[in-house]
């Protein structure tokens, strides 16, 4: 079954039949220099490749600043909430990641989006545990 557009609303019952499928694709989200600067302030990671546009233009092989890998990773919360709504749940808890790889950089001003594939849905006491395989891609800049 094909992935649904952003703001996909599904029940747990509907998701049971979608294990292994790409369930949804987020809208594009622009990662601005302001996002990068705010993330640098929040985390204390102020490496010049992220926060100094003039130096990055001169010295970086990318010709501009790039987003922190962890900024891109942290955007999953926003991209998921804007893309997938699971009905019939009292609450959801993110309890971690099975595997994370940063396979490509995100230059400032790039647009990213996430593709959500439901890898597993398991019954657990008082609920269900969903495992998502998520790939973040970017538009060429």
C-alpha atoms as a printed R data frame, in Angstrom:
    type eleno elety resid chain resno      x      y      z
1   ATOM     1    CA   UNK     A     1  0.000  0.000  0.000
2   ATOM     2    CA   UNK     A     2  1.325  3.464 -0.862
3   ATOM     3    CA   UNK     A     3  2.354  5.997  1.749
4   ATOM     4    CA   UNK     A     4 -0.235  8.574  2.685
5   ATOM     5    CA   UNK     A     5  0.250 12.312  2.570
6   ATOM     6    CA   UNK     A     6  1.155 14.356  5.616
7   ATOM     7    CA   UNK     A     7 -1.319 14.412  8.515
8   ATOM     8    CA   UNK     A     8 -2.127 10.716  8.183
9   ATOM     9    CA   UNK     A     9 -4.624  9.620 10.835
10  ATOM    10    CA   UNK     A    10 -4.792  5.913 11.606
11  ATOM    11    CA   UNK     A    11 -6.022  3.766 14.467
12  ATOM    12    CA   UNK     A    12 -3.871  1.117 16.104
13  ATOM    13    CA   UNK     A    13 -6.104 -1.458 14.406
14  ATOM    14    CA   UNK     A    14 -5.410  0.043 10.988
15  ATOM    15    CA   UNK     A    15 -1.692  0.125 11.738
16  ATOM    16    CA   UNK     A    16 -1.662 -3.604 12.506
17  ATOM    17    CA   UNK     A    17 -2.302 -4.182  8.819
18  ATOM    18    CA   UNK     A    18  0.430 -1.750  7.738
19  ATOM    19    CA   UNK     A    19  3.479 -3.382  9.350
20  ATOM    20    CA   UNK     A    20  6.265 -3.322  6.761
21  ATOM    21    CA   UNK     A    21  4.617 -0.502  4.796
22  ATOM    22    CA   UNK     A    22  5.669  3.079  4.342
23  ATOM    23    CA   UNK     A    23  2.791  4.698  6.175
24  ATOM    24    CA   UNK     A    24  3.397  8.404  5.638
25  ATOM    25    CA   UNK     A    25  5.718 11.054  4.233
26  ATOM    26    CA   UNK     A    26  6.042 14.421  5.952
27  ATOM    27    CA   UNK     A    27  5.797 17.799  4.337
28  ATOM    28    CA   UNK     A    28  9.079 19.551  3.594
29  ATOM    29    CA   UNK     A    29 10.626 21.527  6.457
30  ATOM    30    CA   UNK     A    30 13.282 24.214  5.911
31  ATOM    31    CA   UNK     A    31 16.228 24.100  8.316
32  ATOM    32    CA   UNK     A    32 17.181 27.751  8.677
33  ATOM    33    CA   UNK     A    33 20.286 29.338 10.140
34  ATOM    34    CA   UNK     A    34 18.079 30.520 12.995
35  ATOM    35    CA   UNK     A    35 17.185 26.881 13.818
36  ATOM    36    CA   UNK     A    36 20.874 25.977 13.736
37  ATOM    37    CA   UNK     A    37 21.855 28.919 15.953
38  ATOM    38    CA   UNK     A    38 19.107 28.150 18.490
39  ATOM    39    CA   UNK     A    39 20.164 24.498 18.628
40  ATOM    40    CA   UNK     A    40 23.792 25.551 19.139
41  ATOM    41    CA   UNK     A    41 22.750 27.773 22.049
42  ATOM    42    CA   UNK     A    42 20.602 25.058 23.619
43  ATOM    43    CA   UNK     A    43 23.317 22.398 23.392
44  ATOM    44    CA   UNK     A    44 26.491 24.448 23.707
45  ATOM    45    CA   UNK     A    45 27.757 23.059 20.379
46  ATOM    46    CA   UNK     A    46 28.880 26.275 18.706
47  ATOM    47    CA   UNK     A    47 31.390 24.800 16.261
48  ATOM    48    CA   UNK     A    48 32.031 27.310 13.449
49  ATOM    49    CA   UNK     A    49 30.830 24.896 10.740
50  ATOM    50    CA   UNK     A    50 27.358 25.377 12.247
51  ATOM    51    CA   UNK     A    51 27.236 28.986 13.453
52  ATOM    52    CA   UNK     A    52 29.682 31.119 11.453
53  ATOM    53    CA   UNK     A    53 28.249 31.679  7.943
54  ATOM    54    CA   UNK     A    54 31.150 33.892  6.808
55  ATOM    55    CA   UNK     A    55 33.844 31.438  7.847
56  ATOM    56    CA   UNK     A    56 31.849 28.492  6.500
57  ATOM    57    CA   UNK     A    57 31.552 30.288  3.137
58  ATOM    58    CA   UNK     A    58 35.344 30.727  3.075
59  ATOM    59    CA   UNK     A    59 36.648 27.530  4.628
60  ATOM    60    CA   UNK     A    60 34.009 24.823  4.506
61  ATOM    61    CA   UNK     A    61 33.914 22.449  1.542
62  ATOM    62    CA   UNK     A    62 30.125 22.935  1.633
63  ATOM    63    CA   UNK     A    63 30.261 26.714  1.111
64  ATOM    64    CA   UNK     A    64 27.818 27.399  3.935
65  ATOM    65    CA   UNK     A    65 26.968 26.321  7.452
66  ATOM    66    CA   UNK     A    66 25.497 22.883  8.074
67  ATOM    67    CA   UNK     A    67 22.981 21.677 10.649
68  ATOM    68    CA   UNK     A    68 24.116 19.585 13.573
69  ATOM    69    CA   UNK     A    69 23.368 15.911 13.029
70  ATOM    70    CA   UNK     A    70 21.530 15.885 16.347
71  ATOM    71    CA   UNK     A    71 19.405 18.864 15.231
72  ATOM    72    CA   UNK     A    72 18.272 16.856 12.229
73  ATOM    73    CA   UNK     A    73 17.606 13.856 14.475
74  ATOM    74    CA   UNK     A    74 15.651 15.962 16.967
75  ATOM    75    CA   UNK     A    75 13.413 17.227 14.156
76  ATOM    76    CA   UNK     A    76 11.871 13.729 14.061
77  ATOM    77    CA   UNK     A    77  9.571 14.733 16.920
78  ATOM    78    CA   UNK     A    78  8.167 17.648 14.905
79  ATOM    79    CA   UNK     A    79  8.019 15.753 11.618
80  ATOM    80    CA   UNK     A    80  6.237 12.787 13.246
81  ATOM    81    CA   UNK     A    81  3.713 14.948 15.113
82  ATOM    82    CA   UNK     A    82  2.915 16.899 11.946
83  ATOM    83    CA   UNK     A    83  2.633 13.737  9.859
84  ATOM    84    CA   UNK     A    84  1.206 10.798 11.797
85  ATOM    85    CA   UNK     A    85 -1.682 10.774 14.256
86  ATOM    86    CA   UNK     A    86 -2.536  7.463 15.879
87  ATOM    87    CA   UNK     A    87 -6.031  7.491 17.325
88  ATOM    88    CA   UNK     A    88 -7.173  5.480 20.305
89  ATOM    89    CA   UNK     A    89 -4.041  6.066 22.366
90  ATOM    90    CA   UNK     A    90 -4.028  7.657 25.797
91  ATOM    91    CA   UNK     A    91 -0.390  8.721 25.416
92  ATOM    92    CA   UNK     A    92  2.773  7.952 23.511
93  ATOM    93    CA   UNK     A    93  6.291  7.633 24.852
94  ATOM    94    CA   UNK     A    94  9.481  7.724 22.821
95  ATOM    95    CA   UNK     A    95 11.879  5.373 24.526
96  ATOM    96    CA   UNK     A    96 14.844  5.500 22.183
97  ATOM    97    CA   UNK     A    97 16.458  4.589 18.930
98  ATOM    98    CA   UNK     A    98 17.607  1.220 17.675
99  ATOM    99    CA   UNK     A    99 20.086  2.543 15.148
100 ATOM   100    CA   UNK     A   100 21.003  6.035 14.012
101 ATOM   101    CA   UNK     A   101 23.290  6.953 11.137
102 ATOM   102    CA   UNK     A   102 24.081 10.398  9.761
103 ATOM   103    CA   UNK     A   103 24.570  9.573  6.093
104 ATOM   104    CA   UNK     A   104 24.329 13.060  4.627
105 ATOM   105    CA   UNK     A   105 24.669 16.614  5.801
106 ATOM   106    CA   UNK     A   106 21.963 19.264  5.849
107 ATOM   107    CA   UNK     A   107 23.209 22.695  4.718
108 ATOM   108    CA   UNK     A   108 21.498 25.759  6.168
109 ATOM   109    CA   UNK     A   109 18.473 26.604  4.071
110 ATOM   110    CA   UNK     A   110 17.940 22.994  2.968
111 ATOM   111    CA   UNK     A   111 14.535 21.387  3.154
112 ATOM   112    CA   UNK     A   112 14.143 18.005  4.815
113 ATOM   113    CA   UNK     A   113 11.312 15.516  5.067
114 ATOM   114    CA   UNK     A   114 10.794 12.166  6.739
115 ATOM   115    CA   UNK     A   115  9.480  8.890  5.378
116 ATOM   116    CA   UNK     A   116  7.837  6.721  8.044
117 ATOM   117    CA   UNK     A   117  7.737  2.941  7.601
118 ATOM   118    CA   UNK     A   118  6.111  0.890 10.340
119 ATOM   119    CA   UNK     A   119  8.705 -1.816 11.040
120 ATOM   120    CA   UNK     A   120  6.873 -3.534 13.912
121 ATOM   121    CA   UNK     A   121  3.803 -3.286 16.092
122 ATOM   122    CA   UNK     A   122  3.846 -5.461 19.194
123 ATOM   123    CA   UNK     A   123  1.371 -5.957 22.015
124 ATOM   124    CA   UNK     A   124  2.856 -5.066 25.412
125 ATOM   125    CA   UNK     A   125  1.183 -4.892 28.837
126 ATOM   126    CA   UNK     A   126 -1.380 -2.071 28.740
127 ATOM   127    CA   UNK     A   127 -0.572 -1.009 25.198
128 ATOM   128    CA   UNK     A   128  1.357 -1.446 22.001
129 ATOM   129    CA   UNK     A   129  4.939 -0.784 21.025
130 ATOM   130    CA   UNK     A   130  5.527  0.622 17.558
131 ATOM   131    CA   UNK     A   131  8.922  0.556 15.900
132 ATOM   132    CA   UNK     A   132  9.324  3.006 13.046
133 ATOM   133    CA   UNK     A   133 11.976  2.910 10.352
134 ATOM   134    CA   UNK     A   134 12.423  6.569  9.489
135 ATOM   135    CA   UNK     A   135 14.560  8.042  6.750
136 ATOM   136    CA   UNK     A   136 15.177 11.770  6.543
137 ATOM   137    CA   UNK     A   137 15.923 13.070  3.104
138 ATOM   138    CA   UNK     A   138 16.687 16.537  1.850
139 ATOM   139    CA   UNK     A   139 15.905 18.458 -1.269
140 ATOM   140    CA   UNK     A   140 18.939 19.405 -3.299
141 ATOM   141    CA   UNK     A   141 20.153 22.935 -2.600
